[in-house]
Each structure stands twice: as structure tokens, then as C-alpha cells.
Coordinates of C-alpha atoms in Angstrom, one line a residue:
M231 CA -68.1 17.4 -75.8
S232 CA -68.7 21.2 -74.6
D233 CA -70.3 20.1 -71.4
E234 CA -66.9 18.1 -71.0
A235 CA -64.8 21.1 -71.8
S236 CA -67.1 23.3 -69.4
E237 CA -65.9 20.6 -66.1
R238 CA -62.5 20.7 -66.9
S239 CA -62.3 24.2 -66.8
D240 CA -64.5 24.4 -64.1
G241 CA -61.9 21.9 -62.4
W242 CA -64.7 19.6 -61.5
G243 CA -64.7 17.2 -63.9
S244 CA -65.2 13.5 -63.3
V245 CA -61.5 12.8 -65.4
P246 CA -59.5 15.3 -64.1
P247 CA -56.3 16.2 -66.7
N248 CA -52.7 15.1 -66.4
G249 CA -51.6 17.7 -63.7
S250 CA -55.0 19.6 -63.2
A251 CA -55.7 17.5 -59.6
H252 CA -52.4 19.1 -57.9
V253 CA -53.0 21.9 -58.9
A254 CA -56.7 21.8 -57.8
D255 CA -55.8 20.2 -54.7
T256 CA -53.7 22.5 -53.2
V257 CA -56.1 25.9 -54.4
S258 CA -58.6 23.8 -52.9
G259 CA -56.1 23.8 -49.8
R260 CA -55.5 27.5 -49.6
E261 CA -58.2 28.6 -49.7
A262 CA -59.5 26.3 -47.2
L263 CA -56.8 27.6 -44.8
A264 CA -58.0 31.0 -45.8
D265 CA -61.5 30.3 -44.5
S266 CA -60.9 27.8 -41.7
P267 CA -59.4 30.1 -38.2
T268 CA -56.2 28.3 -36.8
S269 CA -54.5 29.0 -34.0
A270 CA -50.9 32.1 -33.5
T271 CA -48.6 29.2 -33.5
G272 CA -49.8 27.0 -36.1
D273 CA -50.7 23.7 -36.9
R274 CA -48.2 20.1 -37.0
N275 CA -47.7 21.3 -40.7
G276 CA -46.7 24.5 -40.1
R277 CA -48.6 27.0 -41.2
V278 CA -49.3 30.2 -39.9
H279 CA -52.7 31.6 -40.0
G280 CA -53.9 30.3 -42.6
R281 CA -50.9 30.5 -44.2
P282 CA -49.3 27.5 -45.7
A283 CA -45.6 26.3 -45.7
P284 CA -42.9 27.7 -47.8
Q285 CA -42.8 25.6 -50.9
Y286 CA -38.4 25.4 -52.2
G287 CA -37.4 28.8 -53.8
E288 CA -40.3 30.3 -51.8
Y289 CA -39.5 33.1 -48.6
A290 CA -41.3 32.6 -45.6
P291 CA -44.8 34.4 -45.3
E292 CA -44.4 36.6 -41.9
G293 CA -45.5 34.9 -38.2
W294 CA -44.2 31.5 -39.9
V295 CA -42.7 29.4 -37.4
N296 CA -41.2 26.0 -38.3
P297 CA -42.5 23.1 -36.6
V298 CA -39.1 21.1 -36.4
L299 CA -37.6 23.6 -34.5
V300 CA -40.1 24.0 -32.7
E301 CA -40.0 20.4 -31.2
Q302 CA -36.2 20.6 -31.3
E303 CA -35.9 23.0 -28.9
R304 CA -39.4 21.2 -26.1
L305 CA -36.9 18.1 -26.5
A306 CA -33.7 20.1 -25.3
Q307 CA -36.2 21.6 -22.1
E308 CA -37.3 18.7 -21.7
Q309 CA -33.9 17.0 -21.5
R310 CA -32.6 20.2 -19.7
S311 CA -35.5 19.1 -17.0
R312 CA -35.0 16.0 -16.8
A313 CA -31.0 15.8 -16.3
L314 CA -31.5 18.9 -13.2
R315 CA -34.2 16.1 -11.9
E316 CA -31.3 13.9 -11.9
Q317 CA -28.3 16.3 -10.7
A318 CA -30.6 16.9 -7.5
A319 CA -31.2 13.2 -7.2
T320 CA -27.8 12.6 -7.6
E321 CA -26.5 15.5 -5.1
A322 CA -28.8 14.4 -1.3
A323 CA -27.8 11.4 -2.2
E324 CA -24.5 11.9 -1.8
G325 CA -26.0 14.0 0.6
F326 CA -27.6 11.3 2.3
A327 CA -24.5 9.7 2.9
R328 CA -21.6 11.8 3.9
S329 CA -24.5 12.6 6.8
R330 CA -24.1 8.5 7.5
A331 CA -20.4 8.1 7.9
Q332 CA -19.7 11.2 9.5
S333 CA -22.7 9.7 12.2
R334 CA -20.8 6.5 11.2
A335 CA -17.0 8.3 12.7
R336 CA -19.1 10.3 15.2
S337 CA -19.8 6.8 16.8
G338 CA -16.6 5.1 16.3
V339 CA -14.9 8.1 18.0
R340 CA -17.1 8.5 21.3
S341 CA -16.8 3.9 21.4
A342 CA -13.2 4.3 20.7
D343 CA -12.8 7.5 24.1
R344 CA -15.4 4.6 26.0
S345 CA -12.5 1.9 25.5
Q346 CA -10.2 4.1 26.4
T347 CA -11.5 5.3 29.2
G348 CA -11.8 1.6 29.9
H349 CA -8.5 0.9 30.0
E350 CA -7.2 3.9 32.3
S351 CA -9.5 3.5 34.3
T352 CA -8.0 0.1 35.0
A353 CA -5.1 0.8 34.5
S354 CA -5.6 3.4 37.9
R355 CA -7.1 1.3 39.7
S356 CA -4.2 -1.5 39.2
S357 CA -1.7 0.7 40.2
D358 CA -3.6 2.0 43.1
G359 CA -4.1 -1.7 44.0
A360 CA 0.0 -2.0 43.9
G361 CA 0.7 1.1 46.0
A362 CA -1.9 -0.8 48.1
D363 CA 0.5 -3.2 48.6
A364 CA 3.0 -2.0 50.8
G365 CA 4.4 0.1 47.9
A366 CA 5.7 -2.6 45.4
T367 CA 6.7 -2.6 42.2
P368 CA 6.9 -4.3 39.4
H369 CA 10.2 -6.8 39.2
P370 CA 11.3 -9.8 36.8
F371 CA 11.5 -12.1 39.4
G372 CA 8.4 -12.7 42.1
A373 CA 4.7 -10.4 42.3
S374 CA 6.8 -7.1 43.8
S375 CA 10.4 -6.2 45.0
L376 CA 9.1 -6.8 48.1
D377 CA 8.1 -10.7 47.8
F378 CA 11.1 -11.3 45.7
A379 CA 13.2 -9.6 48.6
V380 CA 10.8 -11.9 51.8
T381 CA 11.3 -15.0 49.4
V382 CA 14.8 -14.8 49.3
G383 CA 15.6 -13.8 52.7
L384 CA 13.1 -16.6 53.8
L385 CA 14.8 -18.6 52.3
A386 CA 17.8 -18.3 53.5
M387 CA 16.7 -18.9 57.0
G388 CA 15.4 -22.6 55.8
L389 CA 19.0 -23.4 54.3
W390 CA 20.8 -22.2 58.0
S391 CA 18.4 -23.9 59.8
V392 CA 19.2 -27.1 57.0
L393 CA 23.2 -26.8 57.9
Q394 CA 21.9 -26.6 61.8
A395 CA 20.0 -29.3 61.4
L396 CA 22.7 -31.1 59.4
A397 CA 25.5 -30.9 62.8
V398 CA 23.7 -34.2 63.7
G399 CA 25.7 -34.4 67.3
M400 CA 25.2 -30.8 68.4
V401 CA 21.4 -30.7 67.6
A402 CA 21.9 -34.2 69.7
S403 CA 23.9 -33.6 72.7
T404 CA 21.8 -29.4 72.9
T405 CA 18.6 -31.2 73.2
R406 CA 19.7 -33.7 76.2
A407 CA 21.0 -30.8 77.8
Y408 CA 17.8 -29.1 77.5
V409 CA 15.4 -31.6 78.6
A410 CA 17.9 -32.4 81.4
Q411 CA 17.8 -28.6 83.0
H412 CA 13.2 -28.3 82.3
Y413 CA 12.5 -31.6 82.9
T414 CA 14.7 -35.5 83.6
A415 CA 18.1 -36.7 83.0
L416 CA 17.5 -39.4 80.2
A417 CA 18.2 -42.4 81.0
D418 CA 18.6 -42.9 77.0
P419 CA 21.0 -39.9 75.7
A420 CA 22.4 -42.0 72.3
G421 CA 18.9 -42.7 71.2
L422 CA 18.5 -38.9 70.6
S423 CA 21.0 -39.5 68.0
P424 CA 19.0 -41.6 66.1
A425 CA 16.2 -38.7 65.6
A426 CA 19.2 -35.9 64.9
V427 CA 20.0 -37.9 61.6
V428 CA 16.2 -38.4 60.7
R429 CA 14.8 -34.6 61.2
A430 CA 18.0 -33.3 59.3
V431 CA 16.8 -35.5 55.9
V432 CA 13.2 -34.5 56.6
M433 CA 14.5 -30.7 57.2
V434 CA 16.4 -30.7 53.2
L435 CA 13.3 -32.7 51.5
A436 CA 11.3 -30.3 53.0
F437 CA 13.8 -27.0 52.2
A438 CA 14.6 -28.6 48.3
L439 CA 10.5 -29.0 48.4
V440 CA 10.7 -24.9 48.9
M441 CA 12.9 -23.8 46.8
W442 CA 11.9 -25.7 44.0
W443 CA 7.8 -23.8 43.9
S444 CA 9.2 -21.0 45.0
I445 CA 11.8 -20.3 42.3
R446 CA 8.9 -21.6 39.9
R447 CA 6.6 -18.6 41.9
L448 CA 8.7 -16.0 41.7
R449 CA 9.7 -16.5 37.6
S450 CA 5.8 -16.3 37.1
R451 CA 5.5 -12.8 39.1
R452 CA 3.3 -14.6 41.6
W453 CA 3.4 -13.8 45.2
T454 CA 6.0 -16.0 47.1
F455 CA 7.0 -15.3 50.0
W456 CA 4.1 -17.2 52.1
V457 CA 5.7 -20.1 50.5
P458 CA 9.4 -20.4 52.1
L459 CA 7.0 -18.8 55.0
V460 CA 5.0 -21.9 55.7
G461 CA 7.2 -24.6 54.2
G462 CA 9.3 -23.4 57.3
V463 CA 6.9 -23.9 60.0
V464 CA 6.0 -27.7 58.3
A465 CA 9.8 -28.0 58.2
S466 CA 10.5 -27.5 61.7
I467 CA 6.9 -29.3 62.7
L468 CA 8.2 -32.5 60.7
G469 CA 11.5 -32.5 62.3
A470 CA 10.9 -32.3 66.0
V471 CA 8.5 -35.1 65.6
P472 CA 11.7 -38.0 65.7
L473 CA 13.0 -36.3 68.5
A474 CA 9.8 -35.7 70.5
I475 CA 9.5 -39.4 69.7
V476 CA 12.4 -40.3 71.2
I477 CA 11.7 -37.7 74.8
L478 CA 8.2 -38.8 75.1
H479 CA 9.2 -42.7 75.4
D480 CA 12.6 -42.1 77.5
P481 CA 12.1 -44.0 81.1
H482 CA 13.2 -41.4 82.8
V483 CA 10.8 -39.0 81.1
A484 CA 7.7 -41.2 80.7
S485 CA 7.4 -41.7 84.9
Y486 CA 8.3 -37.6 85.7
L487 CA 4.7 -36.5 83.2
P488 CA 2.4 -38.2 85.3
G489 CA 4.4 -36.2 88.0
A490 CA 4.3 -33.3 87.1
V491 CA 1.0 -33.4 85.4
G492 CA -0.8 -34.1 88.7
G493 CA 1.9 -31.2 90.7

């Protein structure tokens, strides 16, 4: 019994008394911390310079730092650093997007300027070409006012020629007098009347065709002055064919021509 009492009094007994184990561990822990060196900031358990963390109801020893506050401050510093990095990356991305948008806007403005310049040059070339065409100006009918005026004038001349061709008797007598004055008298001048009728029909049909074609081209604002010009030449040639056939087949003219050609 004396041995057991001595062991219990020294704290090294094999069976410690109730509550004595916690006390022994606390005392031995303090002694161990007092003997072992620690860092200035303390370990993970918050003990600084070998001093334990304050217990409930105790004052904190001098130099003791709360590890929870240290950890919170470290986490806050990491969050601030992460937020600064994210903000810098966002600003860099926004600046890159703005620079790309500005470059695209500048390229669009340059392309618009080039297209506008091309349109202006095309318009100037068109106006120069119109001015070169005898001072032509826009007109609701025909390619220009000059084209319209010339076309109407030629059509009026063609209409006058058609009205003259309709005077069949006058055409026949005029042709007979011309042949008799310059060549020889016709043996059968009555044959000129049917030829004059055929000529009148040809002139009317040709004029109607030329008038229809000219109106279509005038409405489409195309150059038209050449249509009545060419139509008048063709109608005159076709209208002269019947009269020429009658004259060349007349006996007096047929006998006159060889001598006139040979002489």
C-alpha cells in the first residue's frame, strides 16, 4: 500500500486516480512547452513562447495571437488578391473588345468612303458622257431632249412624205414629166398610176412600223432618232421600186437606154 501511495503521489502510477489523468497531462504539457522552443508567431494551437492558449475565464498571456483571426485575415487577403486578378483580367478583355470594335468601325467607315467615292466617280463619268453627247439632258421620253426633238422632227417629215404619196395622180404625172424631160416620153404613161398606188401602200406601212418602233424606244428612254431616219431611207427605196419597174419596162425607155449608155 505504501508503494501504491508513493506512485500515486508522484503521478506515475499504473492506475491514476479519477481526474488525475487530465491534470497530469496539463502539467506535463506546460512543462514540455516551457522546455521546448517555439516560433514568435506560435504554433497551430495558438501557444506563443511556450505559453498555452488562455482557458475560459483567463486573461490572454502577453504576445498570444488568436489563430482563428490569423486564418481569417489570411483568407481575406487571398480573396482580395483573387478579386484584383479577376478585375484586371476583366478590364483587359473589355479593352481588347473595345479596340476590336473600334478597328471594325474604322474599316467600315473606310469601305463606305470607298464605295461613295466609286459612286461619285461613276456619276461624274456618266454626266461627262452625257455632256459630250451634244449637251444631252434627261427627258421623260427618249435618251435626251435633243433625241426626242430630232425623232419627232423626222417622224413629221415621214408623215409629210406619206401624205404626198397618197396623192396618186400627182405622183404619176410628176414622174411622167420627169422621165420625158430627162430621158424620153413613155409609150404607156397610164402604167404609172398602179405603180403610184403600190408606192403609197408601201409608204403607209413603212411609216406605221417606224412610228410604232419609235414610240416604244422613246418610252424606254433609249436613243431613237436613228429609227425614223433609217425607216425613211428604206421606205423611199421600197416605194421607188414599183415606179422603176414600170419605167424600165416601157418600150420607149427600153430602146432609149442602150443608145444613151453607148453614146
